[in-house]
Coordinates of C-alpha atoms and ligand atoms in Angstrom, one line a residue:
M2 CA -21.9 -170.5 -31.3
S3 CA -21.3 -171.9 -34.7
H4 CA -21.1 -170.0 -37.9
A5 CA -21.5 -173.1 -40.0
Q6 CA -25.0 -172.3 -41.1
N7 CA -24.0 -168.9 -42.4
I8 CA -21.3 -169.9 -44.7
Q9 CA -21.7 -168.6 -48.2
W10 CA -18.9 -168.6 -50.6
F11 CA -18.0 -165.4 -52.4
P12 CA -14.5 -165.0 -53.8
G13 CA -14.2 -161.5 -52.5
H14 CA -14.5 -162.7 -48.9
M15 CA -11.3 -164.6 -48.9
A16 CA -9.4 -161.7 -50.5
K17 CA -10.6 -159.5 -47.6
T18 CA -9.6 -162.0 -45.0
R19 CA -6.2 -162.5 -46.6
R20 CA -5.6 -158.8 -46.4
K21 CA -6.8 -158.5 -42.8
I22 CA -4.7 -161.4 -41.6
G23 CA -1.7 -160.1 -43.5
E24 CA -2.1 -156.6 -41.9
S25 CA -2.4 -158.1 -38.4
L26 CA 0.5 -160.4 -38.6
S27 CA 3.0 -157.8 -37.4
L28 CA 1.0 -157.5 -34.2
V29 CA 1.6 -161.1 -33.2
D30 CA 4.6 -163.4 -32.4
A31 CA 3.0 -166.6 -33.6
V32 CA -0.1 -168.1 -35.2
A33 CA -2.1 -171.0 -33.8
E34 CA -4.1 -172.7 -36.4
I35 CA -7.1 -174.8 -35.3
V36 CA -8.1 -177.7 -37.5
D37 CA -10.7 -180.5 -37.0
A38 CA -8.6 -183.6 -36.1
R39 CA -11.0 -185.7 -38.1
I40 CA -10.2 -183.8 -41.3
P41 CA -6.9 -182.0 -40.7
A42 CA -6.3 -181.4 -44.4
S43 CA -9.8 -180.4 -45.5
S44 CA -10.3 -178.1 -42.5
R45 CA -7.3 -176.0 -43.4
N46 CA -7.5 -173.1 -45.7
P47 CA -4.9 -173.9 -48.5
E48 CA -4.0 -170.2 -48.9
L49 CA -3.2 -169.7 -45.3
A50 CA 0.4 -171.0 -45.3
G51 CA 1.3 -168.4 -48.0
I52 CA -0.3 -165.6 -46.0
L53 CA 1.5 -166.5 -42.8
A54 CA 4.8 -166.0 -44.5
G55 CA 6.9 -168.1 -42.1
K56 CA 5.5 -166.9 -38.8
P57 CA 6.1 -169.4 -36.0
A58 CA 3.1 -171.7 -36.1
L59 CA 1.3 -174.2 -33.9
I60 CA -1.4 -176.5 -35.2
L61 CA -4.1 -177.6 -32.9
L62 CA -5.8 -180.8 -33.8
N63 CA -9.1 -180.0 -32.1
K64 CA -12.0 -182.4 -31.5
A65 CA -9.4 -185.1 -30.9
D66 CA -12.0 -186.8 -28.7
L67 CA -14.0 -187.6 -31.9
A68 CA -11.0 -188.6 -34.1
D69 CA -9.3 -191.9 -34.5
P70 CA -6.2 -191.8 -32.2
A71 CA -4.1 -193.7 -34.7
A72 CA -4.8 -191.1 -37.4
T73 CA -4.2 -188.2 -35.0
A74 CA -0.8 -189.7 -34.0
A75 CA 0.1 -190.0 -37.7
W76 CA -0.9 -186.3 -38.3
M77 CA 1.1 -185.2 -35.3
Q78 CA 4.2 -187.0 -36.8
K79 CA 3.6 -185.3 -40.1
Y80 CA 3.4 -181.8 -38.7
K81 CA 6.5 -182.3 -36.5
S82 CA 8.4 -183.3 -39.6
E83 CA 7.2 -180.1 -41.3
K84 CA 8.5 -178.0 -38.3
I85 CA 5.0 -177.0 -37.2
L86 CA 4.4 -177.6 -33.5
P87 CA 1.3 -179.8 -33.2
M88 CA -1.0 -180.4 -30.3
Q89 CA -4.1 -182.5 -29.9
V90 CA -6.8 -180.9 -27.9
D91 CA -10.5 -181.2 -27.0
C92 CA -11.9 -177.8 -26.5
K93 CA -15.3 -179.1 -25.4
T94 CA -13.8 -180.6 -22.2
G95 CA -10.5 -178.5 -22.2
R96 CA -8.4 -181.6 -22.5
G97 CA -4.8 -180.8 -23.7
L98 CA -5.2 -177.1 -23.3
R99 CA -3.0 -176.8 -20.3
E100 CA -0.1 -177.6 -22.6
F101 CA -0.9 -174.5 -24.8
R102 CA 1.0 -171.9 -22.9
P103 CA 4.1 -174.0 -22.4
A104 CA 4.0 -174.9 -26.1
V105 CA 3.8 -171.2 -27.1
R106 CA 6.8 -170.5 -24.8
Q107 CA 8.7 -173.4 -26.3
L108 CA 7.9 -172.2 -29.8
L109 CA 9.0 -168.7 -29.0
A110 CA 12.0 -169.5 -26.8
D111 CA 14.2 -167.2 -28.8
R112 CA 11.9 -164.3 -28.5
L113 CA 11.6 -164.8 -24.7
E114 CA 15.4 -164.9 -24.5
Q115 CA 15.5 -161.6 -26.4
Y116 CA 13.0 -160.0 -24.0
R117 CA 15.1 -161.3 -21.1
K118 CA 18.3 -159.8 -22.4
K119 CA 16.5 -156.4 -22.9
G120 CA 15.0 -156.5 -19.5
M121 CA 11.6 -156.9 -20.9
E122 CA 10.6 -160.1 -19.0
G123 CA 6.9 -160.5 -18.7
K124 CA 6.1 -158.8 -22.0
P125 CA 3.1 -160.8 -23.3
L126 CA 3.5 -163.1 -26.2
R127 CA 0.8 -162.6 -28.7
V128 CA -0.8 -165.3 -30.8
M129 CA -3.2 -165.1 -33.6
V130 CA -5.8 -167.8 -33.6
V131 CA -7.0 -168.9 -37.1
G132 CA -9.3 -171.5 -38.3
I133 CA -12.2 -172.1 -40.6
P134 CA -15.7 -171.9 -39.1
N135 CA -16.8 -174.8 -36.9
V136 CA -13.4 -176.1 -36.0
G137 CA -13.9 -174.9 -32.4
K138 CA -12.2 -171.5 -32.5
S139 CA -14.7 -169.9 -30.1
S140 CA -14.6 -172.9 -27.8
F141 CA -10.8 -172.6 -27.7
I142 CA -10.7 -168.9 -26.9
N143 CA -13.5 -169.2 -24.3
R144 CA -11.8 -172.1 -22.6
L145 CA -8.4 -170.3 -22.5
A146 CA -9.5 -166.8 -21.9
G147 CA -12.9 -167.3 -20.3
G148 CA -14.1 -164.7 -22.7
S149 CA -12.0 -161.9 -21.0
R150 CA -11.2 -159.3 -23.5
A151 CA -7.7 -157.9 -23.2
K152 CA -7.5 -154.1 -22.7
V153 CA -5.7 -153.1 -25.9
E154 CA -7.2 -149.8 -26.8
D155 CA -3.9 -148.0 -26.5
R156 CA -2.0 -150.5 -28.5
P157 CA -0.3 -149.0 -31.5
G158 CA -1.3 -150.5 -34.8
V159 CA -4.5 -152.0 -33.5
T160 CA -6.8 -152.7 -36.4
R161 CA -10.3 -151.6 -35.6
G162 CA -12.5 -154.5 -34.8
N163 CA -9.7 -156.8 -33.9
Q164 CA -10.6 -158.9 -30.9
W165 CA -7.9 -159.6 -28.3
F166 CA -8.2 -162.0 -25.4
K167 CA -6.0 -162.3 -22.3
V168 CA -5.0 -165.8 -21.3
A169 CA -2.5 -164.8 -18.7
D170 CA -0.4 -161.7 -18.0
D171 CA 2.2 -163.0 -20.5
L172 CA -0.1 -164.4 -23.2
E173 CA -2.7 -162.8 -25.4
L174 CA -4.8 -164.2 -28.2
L175 CA -6.0 -162.3 -31.3
D176 CA -9.1 -163.8 -32.9
T177 CA -8.9 -164.3 -36.7
P178 CA -9.5 -161.0 -38.4
G179 CA -12.3 -161.9 -40.8
V180 CA -13.7 -165.3 -41.7
L181 CA -11.2 -167.9 -43.0
W182 CA -13.1 -169.7 -45.7
P183 CA -12.7 -173.4 -46.3
K184 CA -11.9 -174.6 -49.8
F185 CA -15.2 -175.5 -51.4
D186 CA -14.2 -176.2 -55.0
D187 CA -12.7 -179.7 -54.5
P188 CA -15.7 -182.0 -54.2
A189 CA -13.8 -184.4 -51.8
V190 CA -13.1 -181.6 -49.5
G191 CA -16.6 -180.3 -49.6
E192 CA -17.9 -183.7 -48.9
R193 CA -15.7 -184.2 -45.8
L194 CA -16.6 -180.8 -44.5
A195 CA -20.2 -181.7 -44.9
F196 CA -19.7 -185.1 -43.1
T197 CA -18.5 -183.3 -40.0
G198 CA -21.3 -180.6 -40.3
A199 CA -18.8 -177.8 -40.9
I200 CA -20.8 -176.9 -43.9
K201 CA -24.5 -177.2 -44.1
D202 CA -25.9 -180.3 -45.7
Q203 CA -26.1 -178.5 -48.9
V204 CA -23.2 -179.9 -51.0
V205 CA -25.3 -182.9 -51.7
D206 CA -28.6 -184.0 -50.2
T207 CA -28.6 -185.6 -46.8
E208 CA -29.3 -189.1 -48.0
T209 CA -26.5 -189.0 -50.6
L210 CA -24.2 -187.5 -48.0
A211 CA -25.0 -190.3 -45.5
A212 CA -24.6 -193.0 -48.2
A213 CA -21.1 -191.5 -49.0
L214 CA -20.2 -191.5 -45.4
L215 CA -21.4 -195.1 -45.0
A216 CA -19.3 -196.2 -48.0
Y217 CA -16.2 -194.7 -46.3
L218 CA -17.1 -196.2 -43.0
G219 CA -17.8 -199.6 -44.6
R220 CA -14.2 -199.6 -45.9
R221 CA -12.4 -198.2 -42.9
Y222 CA -14.5 -198.8 -39.9
A223 CA -16.7 -201.8 -40.7
S224 CA -16.5 -203.1 -37.1
L225 CA -18.0 -199.8 -35.7
L226 CA -20.9 -200.2 -38.1
Q227 CA -21.4 -203.7 -37.0
E228 CA -21.3 -202.8 -33.3
R229 CA -23.8 -199.9 -33.6
Y230 CA -26.2 -201.1 -36.3
G231 CA -25.8 -204.8 -36.3
F232 CA -24.8 -205.5 -39.9
S233 CA -21.6 -206.3 -41.5
P234 CA -20.8 -204.0 -44.5
A235 CA -19.2 -207.1 -46.2
D236 CA -22.7 -208.7 -46.2
I237 CA -24.2 -205.8 -48.0
P238 CA -23.9 -206.6 -51.7
L239 CA -22.3 -204.3 -54.2
E240 CA -24.1 -204.3 -57.6
E241 CA -21.0 -205.6 -59.2
D242 CA -18.5 -207.9 -57.5
D243 CA -16.0 -205.1 -57.0
M244 CA -14.5 -204.4 -53.6
L245 CA -11.8 -202.0 -54.8
L246 CA -11.6 -198.6 -53.1
A247 CA -13.3 -195.8 -55.0
E248 CA -10.8 -193.5 -56.6
D249 CA -10.2 -190.5 -54.4
T250 CA -10.1 -188.0 -57.2
G251 CA -13.4 -186.3 -56.4
G252 CA -16.2 -187.0 -54.0
T253 CA -17.3 -190.5 -53.5
D254 CA -18.0 -192.3 -56.8
G255 CA -21.5 -193.5 -57.8
K256 CA -21.0 -197.2 -57.3
E257 CA -19.8 -196.5 -53.7
I258 CA -22.8 -194.3 -53.1
R259 CA -25.1 -197.1 -54.2
W260 CA -23.4 -199.5 -51.8
G261 CA -23.7 -196.8 -49.0
Y262 CA -27.3 -196.4 -49.8
A263 CA -27.9 -200.1 -49.4
M264 CA -26.2 -199.8 -45.9
L265 CA -28.5 -196.8 -45.2
T266 CA -31.5 -199.0 -46.0
A267 CA -30.1 -201.7 -43.7
I268 CA -29.8 -199.2 -40.8
G269 CA -33.4 -198.1 -41.4
E270 CA -34.7 -201.6 -41.4
R271 CA -32.8 -202.5 -38.2
R272 CA -34.0 -199.4 -36.4
R273 CA -37.5 -200.0 -37.7
M274 CA -37.8 -196.7 -39.5
F275 CA -40.6 -197.1 -42.0
I276 CA -42.8 -194.8 -43.9
S277 CA -46.3 -195.8 -44.8
G278 CA -46.4 -198.8 -47.1
G279 CA -43.5 -200.4 -45.4
E280 CA -40.8 -198.5 -47.3
V281 CA -37.7 -197.7 -45.3
D282 CA -37.4 -194.1 -44.2
T283 CA -34.0 -193.5 -45.6
A284 CA -34.2 -189.8 -44.9
R285 CA -34.6 -190.4 -41.2
A286 CA -31.9 -193.1 -41.3
A287 CA -29.6 -190.6 -42.9
A288 CA -30.3 -187.9 -40.3
I289 CA -29.6 -190.4 -37.5
L290 CA -26.4 -191.7 -39.1
L291 CA -25.0 -188.2 -39.6
D292 CA -26.0 -187.2 -36.0
E293 CA -24.4 -190.3 -34.5
F294 CA -21.3 -189.9 -36.5
R295 CA -21.0 -186.1 -35.6
S296 CA -21.6 -186.6 -31.9
G297 CA -19.1 -189.5 -31.6
K298 CA -21.7 -192.1 -30.8
L299 CA -20.4 -194.3 -33.6
G300 CA -16.9 -194.2 -32.2
R301 CA -13.7 -192.3 -32.8
I302 CA -13.4 -191.9 -36.6
S303 CA -11.0 -190.0 -38.8
L304 CA -11.9 -189.1 -42.4
E305 CA -8.4 -188.3 -43.5
W306 CA -4.9 -189.7 -43.0
P307 CA -1.6 -188.2 -44.0
E308 CA -0.6 -189.2 -47.6
G309 CA -3.9 -190.1 -49.1
Ligands
LIG603 P1 -16.0 -172.0 -34.3 O1 -15.9 -170.8 -33.4 O2 -14.7 -172.4 -34.9 O3 -17.0 -171.8 -35.4 O4 -16.5 -173.3 -33.5 P2 -17.2 -173.4 -32.1 O5 -16.3 -173.1 -31.0 O6 -18.5 -172.6 -32.2 O7 -17.5 -175.0 -32.2 C1 -18.3 -175.6 -33.2 C2 -18.9 -176.8 -32.6 O8 -17.9 -177.8 -32.3 C3 -19.7 -176.6 -31.3 O9 -20.8 -177.5 -31.3 C4 -18.7 -177.0 -30.3 O10 -19.3 -177.4 -29.0 C5 -18.0 -178.2 -30.9 N1 -16.7 -178.4 -30.4 C6 -15.7 -177.5 -30.3 N2 -14.5 -178.1 -29.9 C7 -14.8 -179.4 -29.7 C8 -14.1 -180.5 -29.3 O11 -12.9 -180.5 -29.0 N3 -14.7 -181.7 -29.2 C9 -16.1 -181.8 -29.6 N4 -16.6 -183.0 -29.5 N5 -16.8 -180.8 -30.0 C10 -16.2 -179.6 -30.0 P3 -22.2 -177.0 -31.6 O12 -22.9 -178.3 -32.0 O13 -22.2 -175.9 -32.6 O14 -22.7 -176.5 -30.3 P4 -22.8 -177.3 -28.9 O15 -22.8 -178.8 -29.2 O16 -21.6 -176.9 -28.1 O17 -24.1 -176.8 -28.4

């Protein structure tokens, strides 16, 4: 189940979520934040770190099956250096999830030691699972808990509507109270969320979105485009002889988009997608490109790397 189609930004929503997460923090020992491994920065809510107020934290780089392993390794290093325990997982197949319970126990070793000293061994560790829509939060919870709701009716301080799931006798998960909104106001972030399908193709129209994605791929993953679509991005002319990277201050810049659009046309031609009159059906080519990227058919691709 994806909520991606339902995202509508209203400032009040984040305030409500912030309050609910804050209220529920005292009920858990740690927080597991799920991000999309292809866009670990853009799929994090920037306010979250402040809300979590130093709770022990794990970060799950989900959809690692779709991401570039080199980028994922770089992100893992970065989080380790920030004292956040990172894991790379694939909640579609369950890969990496066996490590979750041991990782939580490692993270909370001090707490377990306290329990042991007090004769409270076996007291469940409780972890709040947070993530913006579409990162795979439901898939994660379903995989780990098989949908089994924990019996928590008699738990003191339980916020009405909070959803608890039992992973094992000694591990329970709390689903995010409320919807954790992504950050929409930075165009580069919005664009990357749209590339992955995390937000509806509404930030820009599909053809522009596909052209922007192609411009990125043409720079970083030229060989994947060559393999799949049979053209070399280097052979697609730019209007001006300027192969410098577009500045990363906003979304993709106009010149890059034009270059991407030329690649989109090349894809349409090679796949023989024409509308009447022999014109290339770039709308269809855009839909196919986005689908092939999102499903991993193009290859393992990351859209963000640590440090720029
Ligand atoms: P959410 O609760 O955070 O909103 O996310 P959800 O679990 O609904 O997952 C969103 C989409 O991402 C789903 O695809 C899901 O299958 C897919 N997904 C989740 N984890 C992974 C992963 O590790 N790897 C890959 N490749 N995909 C993952 P969907 O298109 O909405 O549905 P469907 O394809 O499962 O039918």
